[in-house]
Coordinates of C-alpha atoms in Angstrom, one line a residue:
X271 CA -5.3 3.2 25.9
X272 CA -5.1 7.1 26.3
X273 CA -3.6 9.4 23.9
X274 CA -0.7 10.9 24.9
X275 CA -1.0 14.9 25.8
X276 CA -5.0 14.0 26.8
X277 CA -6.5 15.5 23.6
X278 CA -9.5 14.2 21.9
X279 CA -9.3 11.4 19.6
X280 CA -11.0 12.9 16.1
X281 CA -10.1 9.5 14.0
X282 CA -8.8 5.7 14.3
X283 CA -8.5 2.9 12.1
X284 CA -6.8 -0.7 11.7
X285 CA -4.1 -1.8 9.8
X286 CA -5.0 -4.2 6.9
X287 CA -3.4 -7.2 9.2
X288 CA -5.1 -6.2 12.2
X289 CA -1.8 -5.7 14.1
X290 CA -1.8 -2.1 14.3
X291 CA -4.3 0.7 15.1
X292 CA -3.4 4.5 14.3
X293 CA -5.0 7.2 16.2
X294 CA -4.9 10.6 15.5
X295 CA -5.8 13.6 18.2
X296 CA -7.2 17.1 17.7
X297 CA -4.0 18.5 19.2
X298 CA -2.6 17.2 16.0
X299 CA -0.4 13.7 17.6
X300 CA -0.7 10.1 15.7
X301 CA -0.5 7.1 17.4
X302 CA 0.5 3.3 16.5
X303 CA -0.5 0.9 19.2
X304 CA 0.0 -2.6 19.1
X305 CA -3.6 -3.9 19.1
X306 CA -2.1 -7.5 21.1
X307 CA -0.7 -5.6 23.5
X308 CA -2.8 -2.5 24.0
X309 CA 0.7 -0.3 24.3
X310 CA 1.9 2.5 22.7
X311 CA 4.5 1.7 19.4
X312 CA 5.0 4.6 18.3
X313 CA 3.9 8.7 18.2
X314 CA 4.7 11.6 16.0
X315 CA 2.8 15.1 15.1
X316 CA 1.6 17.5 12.3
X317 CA 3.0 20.4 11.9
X318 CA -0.6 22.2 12.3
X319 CA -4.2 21.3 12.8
X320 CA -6.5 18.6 14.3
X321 CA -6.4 15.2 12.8
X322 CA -9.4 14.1 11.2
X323 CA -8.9 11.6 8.7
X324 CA -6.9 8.6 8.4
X325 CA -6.5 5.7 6.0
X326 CA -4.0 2.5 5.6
X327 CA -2.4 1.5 2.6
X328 CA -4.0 -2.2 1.4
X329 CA -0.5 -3.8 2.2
X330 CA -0.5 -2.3 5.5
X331 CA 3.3 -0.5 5.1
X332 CA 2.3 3.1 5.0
X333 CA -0.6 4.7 6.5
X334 CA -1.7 8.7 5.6
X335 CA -3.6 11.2 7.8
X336 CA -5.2 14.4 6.9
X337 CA -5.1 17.4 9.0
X338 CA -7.9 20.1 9.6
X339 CA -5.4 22.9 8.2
X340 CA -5.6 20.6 4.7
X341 CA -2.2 18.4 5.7
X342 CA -1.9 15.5 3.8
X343 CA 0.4 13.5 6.0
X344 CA 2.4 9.8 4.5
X345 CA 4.1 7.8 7.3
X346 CA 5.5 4.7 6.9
X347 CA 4.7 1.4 9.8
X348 CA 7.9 2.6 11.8
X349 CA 6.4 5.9 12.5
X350 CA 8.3 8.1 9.7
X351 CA 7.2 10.8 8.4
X352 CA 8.0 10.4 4.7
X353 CA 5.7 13.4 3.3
X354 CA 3.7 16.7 3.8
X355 CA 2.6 18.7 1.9
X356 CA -1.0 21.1 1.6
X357 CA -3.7 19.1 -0.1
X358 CA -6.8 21.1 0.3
X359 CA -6.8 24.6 1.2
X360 CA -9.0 24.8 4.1
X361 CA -8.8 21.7 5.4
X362 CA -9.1 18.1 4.5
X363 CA -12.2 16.0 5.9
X364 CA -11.5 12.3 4.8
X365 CA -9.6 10.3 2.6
X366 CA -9.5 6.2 1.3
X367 CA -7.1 4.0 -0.2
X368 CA -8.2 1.6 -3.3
X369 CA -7.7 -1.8 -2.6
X370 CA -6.6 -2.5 -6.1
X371 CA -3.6 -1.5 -7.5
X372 CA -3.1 0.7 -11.2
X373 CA -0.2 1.0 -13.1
X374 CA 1.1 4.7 -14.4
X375 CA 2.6 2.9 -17.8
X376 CA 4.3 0.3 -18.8
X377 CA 7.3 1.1 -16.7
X378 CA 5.9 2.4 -13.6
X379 CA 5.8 0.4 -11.0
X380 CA 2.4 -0.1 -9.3
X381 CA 0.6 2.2 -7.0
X382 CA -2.4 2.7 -5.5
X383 CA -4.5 5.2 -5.7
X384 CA -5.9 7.3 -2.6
X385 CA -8.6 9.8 -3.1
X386 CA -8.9 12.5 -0.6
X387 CA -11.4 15.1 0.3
X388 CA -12.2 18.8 2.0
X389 CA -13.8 21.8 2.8
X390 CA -12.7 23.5 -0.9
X391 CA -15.6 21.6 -2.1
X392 CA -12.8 19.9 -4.5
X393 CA -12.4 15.2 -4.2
X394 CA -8.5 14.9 -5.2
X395 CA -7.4 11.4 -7.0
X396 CA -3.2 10.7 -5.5
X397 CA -1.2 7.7 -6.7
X398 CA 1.0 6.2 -3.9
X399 CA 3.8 4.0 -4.2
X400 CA 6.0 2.5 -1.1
X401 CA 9.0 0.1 -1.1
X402 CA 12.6 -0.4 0.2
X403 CA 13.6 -0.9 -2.4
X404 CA 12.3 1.6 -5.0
X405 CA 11.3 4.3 -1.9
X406 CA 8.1 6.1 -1.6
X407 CA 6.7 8.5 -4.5
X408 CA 3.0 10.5 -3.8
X409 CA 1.9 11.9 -6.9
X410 CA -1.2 14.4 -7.6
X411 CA -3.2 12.8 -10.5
X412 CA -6.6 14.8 -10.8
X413 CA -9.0 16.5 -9.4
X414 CA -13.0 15.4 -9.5
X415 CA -15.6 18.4 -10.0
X416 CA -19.0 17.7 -9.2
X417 CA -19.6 19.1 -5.6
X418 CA -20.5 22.9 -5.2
X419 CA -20.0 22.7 -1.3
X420 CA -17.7 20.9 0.8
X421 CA -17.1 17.4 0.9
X422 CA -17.2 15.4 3.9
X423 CA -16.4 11.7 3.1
X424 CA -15.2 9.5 0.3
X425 CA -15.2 6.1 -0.4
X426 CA -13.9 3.3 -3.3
X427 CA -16.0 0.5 -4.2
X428 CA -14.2 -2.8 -3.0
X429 CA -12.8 -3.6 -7.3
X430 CA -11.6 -0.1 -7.5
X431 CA -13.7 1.2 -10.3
X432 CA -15.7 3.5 -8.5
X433 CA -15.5 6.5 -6.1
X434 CA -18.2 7.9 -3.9
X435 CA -18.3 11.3 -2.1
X436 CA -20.9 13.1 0.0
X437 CA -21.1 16.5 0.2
X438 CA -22.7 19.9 2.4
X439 CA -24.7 20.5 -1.4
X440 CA -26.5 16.8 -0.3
X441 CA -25.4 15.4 -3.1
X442 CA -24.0 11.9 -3.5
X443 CA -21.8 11.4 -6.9
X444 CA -20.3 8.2 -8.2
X445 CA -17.3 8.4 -10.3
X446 CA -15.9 6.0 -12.5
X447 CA -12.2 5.7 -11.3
X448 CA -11.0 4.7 -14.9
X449 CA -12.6 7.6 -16.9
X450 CA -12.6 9.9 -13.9
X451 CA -16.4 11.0 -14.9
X452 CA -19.2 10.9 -13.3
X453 CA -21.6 8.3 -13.0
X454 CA -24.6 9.0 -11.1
X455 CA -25.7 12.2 -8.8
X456 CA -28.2 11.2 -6.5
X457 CA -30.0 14.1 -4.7
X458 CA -32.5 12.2 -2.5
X459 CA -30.8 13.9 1.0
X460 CA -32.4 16.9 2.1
X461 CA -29.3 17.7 4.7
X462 CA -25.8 17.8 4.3
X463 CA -24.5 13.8 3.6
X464 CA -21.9 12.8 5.6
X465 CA -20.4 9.3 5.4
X466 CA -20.9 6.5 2.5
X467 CA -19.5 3.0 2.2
X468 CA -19.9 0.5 -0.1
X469 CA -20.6 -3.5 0.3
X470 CA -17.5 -5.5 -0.2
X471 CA -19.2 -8.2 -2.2
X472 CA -22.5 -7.1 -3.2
X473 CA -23.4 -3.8 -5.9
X474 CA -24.6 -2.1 -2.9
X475 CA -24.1 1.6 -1.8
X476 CA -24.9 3.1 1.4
X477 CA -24.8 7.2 2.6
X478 CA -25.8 8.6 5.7
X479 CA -27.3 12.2 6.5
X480 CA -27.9 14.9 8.7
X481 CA -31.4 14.2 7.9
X482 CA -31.2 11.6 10.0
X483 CA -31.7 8.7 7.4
X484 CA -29.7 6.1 5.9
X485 CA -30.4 5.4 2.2
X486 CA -29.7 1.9 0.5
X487 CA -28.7 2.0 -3.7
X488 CA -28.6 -0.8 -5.4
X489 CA -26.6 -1.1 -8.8
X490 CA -27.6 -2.8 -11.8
X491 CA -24.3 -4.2 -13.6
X492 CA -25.7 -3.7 -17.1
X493 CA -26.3 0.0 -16.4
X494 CA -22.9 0.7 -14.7
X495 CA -21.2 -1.0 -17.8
X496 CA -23.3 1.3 -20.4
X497 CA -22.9 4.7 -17.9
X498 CA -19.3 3.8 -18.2
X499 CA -19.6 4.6 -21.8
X500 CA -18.5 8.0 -21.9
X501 CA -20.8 8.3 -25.4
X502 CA -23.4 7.6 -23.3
X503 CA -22.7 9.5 -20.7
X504 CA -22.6 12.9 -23.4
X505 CA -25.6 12.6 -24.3
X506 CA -27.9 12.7 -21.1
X507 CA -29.2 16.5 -21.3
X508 CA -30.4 16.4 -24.7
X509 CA -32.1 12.8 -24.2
X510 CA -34.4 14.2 -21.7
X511 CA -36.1 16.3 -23.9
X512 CA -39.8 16.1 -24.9
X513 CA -41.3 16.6 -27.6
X514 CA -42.1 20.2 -26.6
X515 CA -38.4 20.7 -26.1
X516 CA -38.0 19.4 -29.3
X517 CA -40.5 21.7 -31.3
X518 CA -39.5 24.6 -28.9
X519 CA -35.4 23.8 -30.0
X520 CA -36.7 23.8 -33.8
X521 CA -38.3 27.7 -33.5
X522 CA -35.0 28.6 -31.8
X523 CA -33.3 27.3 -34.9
X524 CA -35.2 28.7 -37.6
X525 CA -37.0 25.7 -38.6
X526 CA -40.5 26.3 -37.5
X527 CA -42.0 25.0 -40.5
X528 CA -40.7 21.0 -39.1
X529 CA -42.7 21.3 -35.9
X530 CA -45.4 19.8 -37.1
X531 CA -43.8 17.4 -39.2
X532 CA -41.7 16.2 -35.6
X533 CA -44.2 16.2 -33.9
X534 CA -46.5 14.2 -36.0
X535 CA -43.8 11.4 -35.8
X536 CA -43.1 12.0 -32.1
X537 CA -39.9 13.1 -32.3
X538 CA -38.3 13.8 -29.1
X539 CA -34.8 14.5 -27.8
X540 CA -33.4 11.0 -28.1
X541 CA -35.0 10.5 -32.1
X542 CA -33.8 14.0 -32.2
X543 CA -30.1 12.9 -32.2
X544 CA -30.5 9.5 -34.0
X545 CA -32.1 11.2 -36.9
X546 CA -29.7 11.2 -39.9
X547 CA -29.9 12.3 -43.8
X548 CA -31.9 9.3 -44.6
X549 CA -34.2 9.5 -42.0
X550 CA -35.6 13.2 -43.1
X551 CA -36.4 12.4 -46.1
X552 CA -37.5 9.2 -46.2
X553 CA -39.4 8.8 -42.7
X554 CA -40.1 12.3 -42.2
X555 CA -40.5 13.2 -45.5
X556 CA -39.6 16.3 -45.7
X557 CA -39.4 17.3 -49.4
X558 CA -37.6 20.5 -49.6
X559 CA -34.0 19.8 -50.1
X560 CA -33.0 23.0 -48.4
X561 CA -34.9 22.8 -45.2
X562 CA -33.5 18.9 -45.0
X563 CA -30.2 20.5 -45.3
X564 CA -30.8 23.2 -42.7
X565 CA -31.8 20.3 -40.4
X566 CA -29.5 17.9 -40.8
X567 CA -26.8 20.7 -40.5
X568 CA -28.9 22.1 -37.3
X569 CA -28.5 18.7 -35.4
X570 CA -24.9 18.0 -36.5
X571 CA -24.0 21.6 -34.4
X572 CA -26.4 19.7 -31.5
X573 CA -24.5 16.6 -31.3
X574 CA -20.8 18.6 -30.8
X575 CA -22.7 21.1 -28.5
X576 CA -23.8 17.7 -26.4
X577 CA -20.1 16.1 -26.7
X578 CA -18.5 19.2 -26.4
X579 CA -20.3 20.4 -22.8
X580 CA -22.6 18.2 -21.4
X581 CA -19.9 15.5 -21.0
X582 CA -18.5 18.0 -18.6
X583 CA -21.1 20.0 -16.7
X584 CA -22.0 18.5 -13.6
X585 CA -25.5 17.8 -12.7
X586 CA -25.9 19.9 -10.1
X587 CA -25.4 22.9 -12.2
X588 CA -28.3 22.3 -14.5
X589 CA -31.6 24.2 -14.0
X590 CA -34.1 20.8 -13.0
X591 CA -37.0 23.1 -14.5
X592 CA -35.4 24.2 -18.0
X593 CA -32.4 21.0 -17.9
X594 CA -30.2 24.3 -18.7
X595 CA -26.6 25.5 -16.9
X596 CA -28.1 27.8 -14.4
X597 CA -27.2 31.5 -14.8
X598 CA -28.9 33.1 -11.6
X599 CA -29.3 30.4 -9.2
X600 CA -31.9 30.6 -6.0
X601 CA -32.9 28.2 -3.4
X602 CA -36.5 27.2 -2.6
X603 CA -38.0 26.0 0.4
X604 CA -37.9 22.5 -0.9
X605 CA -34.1 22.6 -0.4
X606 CA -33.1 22.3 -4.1
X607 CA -31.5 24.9 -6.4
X608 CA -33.4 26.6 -9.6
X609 CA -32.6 29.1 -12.1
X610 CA -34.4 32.0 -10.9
X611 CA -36.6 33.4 -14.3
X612 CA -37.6 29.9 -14.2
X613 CA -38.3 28.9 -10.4
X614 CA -40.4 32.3 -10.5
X615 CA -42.4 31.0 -13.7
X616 CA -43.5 28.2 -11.9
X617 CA -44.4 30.1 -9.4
X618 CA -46.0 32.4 -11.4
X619 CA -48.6 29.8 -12.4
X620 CA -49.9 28.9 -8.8
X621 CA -48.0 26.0 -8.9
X622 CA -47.0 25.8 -5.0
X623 CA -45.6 22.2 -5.4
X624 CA -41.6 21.4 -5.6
X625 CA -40.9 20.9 -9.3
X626 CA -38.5 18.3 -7.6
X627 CA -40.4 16.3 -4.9
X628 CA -44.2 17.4 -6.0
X629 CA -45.1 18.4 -2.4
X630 CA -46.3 21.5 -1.5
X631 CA -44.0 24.3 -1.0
X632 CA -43.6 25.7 2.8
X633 CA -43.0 29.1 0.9
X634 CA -42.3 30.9 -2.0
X635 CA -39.5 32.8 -1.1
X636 CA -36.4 32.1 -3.2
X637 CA -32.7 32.8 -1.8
X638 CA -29.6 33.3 -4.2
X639 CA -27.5 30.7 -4.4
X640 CA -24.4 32.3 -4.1
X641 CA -21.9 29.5 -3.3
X642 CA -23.2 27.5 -6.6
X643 CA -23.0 30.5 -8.8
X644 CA -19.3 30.9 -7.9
X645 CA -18.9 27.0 -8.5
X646 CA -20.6 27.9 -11.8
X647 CA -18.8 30.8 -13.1
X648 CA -15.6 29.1 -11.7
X649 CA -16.2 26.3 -14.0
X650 CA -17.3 28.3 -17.0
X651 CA -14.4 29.5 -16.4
X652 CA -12.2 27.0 -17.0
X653 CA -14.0 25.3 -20.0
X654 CA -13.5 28.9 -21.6
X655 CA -9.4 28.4 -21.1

């Protein structure tokens, strides 16, 4: 079967029933064929662009492609064109239907959600709806921040309750469809990741890299229920803490005259947020009625800090060496990104191993992150508005 015009093919895939296969070529022309008879059904074009991406609806009576200019294209199974419009600025790189459908209310008729991605570093959640009866409706629902570099695939787990994009950062994040947070950031690739699928049956997760290795995840049911707690999920930063955070947080505060006291009773970040009137005065026993009050009114302002910011800043964004949002951002040579004062602290102290990885370091020179200290400042942005 040869495209039409002789221009490469850049993406194919099958219709939910098997009966159809669309193909779309980098001069920009879709294809149906009728897989039976290996002929031609039907052809159109976009406007502009290669065709790199293409997905079918799970009832198999609309189909969308996505165009290298960052054309999100809806066609229905007779070869219409029912919509166009610009989805990511410079170009989309892969998109997915969920199998399940969602409801938009009460009223709304069903849809199903489609999650595109592209090269503005930006995973877009759509809800699509297609019948003769009621017509066709694509409506923009969200957008996903995680990535600080382009995205290059996407994926929904088989039930629908989680996304999964790879991205040039070498970051895989796992979102929870319903909440729209994130669950999981894993960093293990050391190039840029570029395809992930998950098992249709089994909690299994798989993502492919330039690095030239394919990494298995496996899912524990328990944890995915709890990370899908978005309490849970707020408080991850300040649970890390040690108890050197901890006494290090109290000096910062004013309350150097606890640090013993905490650490005595090994108080570290997740105590530190558990602790409660009671606790100070009857565990720790801390006598003075004004430092208990100081203390108590200290980790009050912690816990909205955590559920006002930490709910929201992606991972990648936070300093692995002070678990900080990162101001001045550098590379190393281990491929992963640090806040500079602190990356050069390590340094500092002969330490020539990755604070990520614990091998030694090819070198010590350190390159500004640029791109992530946009992302950064673009989303301090925003949670200023």
């Amino acid at each position: 079967m040869e495209q039409p015009g002789g221009s490469p093919v850049r993406v194919c895939r099958f219709s939910p029933d098997s009966s159809c296969l669309a193909s779309g070529a980098a001069d920009g022309t879709v294809v149906l064929w009728n897989v039976q008879s290996h002929k031609l059904y039907r052809c159109g074009n976009v406007r502009d662009g290669s065709l790199v991406a293409c997905a079918f609806s799970p009832n198999g009576n609309l189909f969308v492609t996505g165009s290298s200019c960052g054309d999100l294209t809806v066609w229905d199974d007779k070869m219409r064109c029912l919509h166009s419009e610009k989805a990511h600025d410079l170009g989309i790189t892969c998109c997915d239907f969920s199998s399940h459908p969602v409801s938009d209310g009460e009223q709304s008729p069903q849809f199903f959600r489609l999650a595109s991605c592209g090269q503005d570093c930006q995973v877009k959640i759509w809800f699509v709806s297609f019948s003769h009866v009621l017509g066709f409706e694509l409506k923009y629902k969200s957008t996903l921040s995680g990535h600080c570099a382009p995205v290059l695939t996407c994926a929904f787990s088989h039930d629908g309750q989680m996304l999964v994009s790879g991205s040039v950062d070498k970051s895989v994040i796992i979102y929870d469809t319903n909440f729209q947070n994130i669950l999981h950031t894993l960093t293990q690739h050391t190039r840029y990741v570029t395809t992930c699928a998950f098992a249709p049956n089994i909690l299994l997760l798989a993502t492919g890299s330039m690095d030239k290795t394919v990494n298995i995840w496996q899912f524990d049911l328990e944890t995915l229920c709890q990370a899908g707690s978005t309490e849970d999920h707020l408080k991850q930063f300040t649970e890390d803490w040690s108890e050197e955070d901890v006494s290090l947080w109290l000096c910062a505060q004013g309350l150097k005259d606890l640090v013993g006291i905490f650490k005595m009773n090994n108080i570290d970040g997740k105590e530190l947020l558990n602790l409660t009137k009671e606790s100070l005065a009857d565990d720790l026993k801390i006598e003075s009625l004004g430092l208990r009050s100081k203390a108590l009114r200290k980790i009050e302002e912690l816990r909205t800090e955590v559920k006002s910011l930490s709910s929201e800043i992606p991972d990648e964004f936070i300093c692995p060496i002070t678990r900080e949002l990162m101001k001045d951002p550098v590379i190393a040579s281990d491929g992963y990104s640090y806040e500079k004062d602190a990356m050069e602290n390590w340094i500092s102290k002969k330490k020539r191993t990755s604070p990520m990885t614990n091998l030694v370091l090819p070198s010590v020179i350190l390159t500004p992150n640029r791109t992530l200290k946009m992302a950064i400042n673009r989303w301090l942005e925003t949670h200023q508005k």
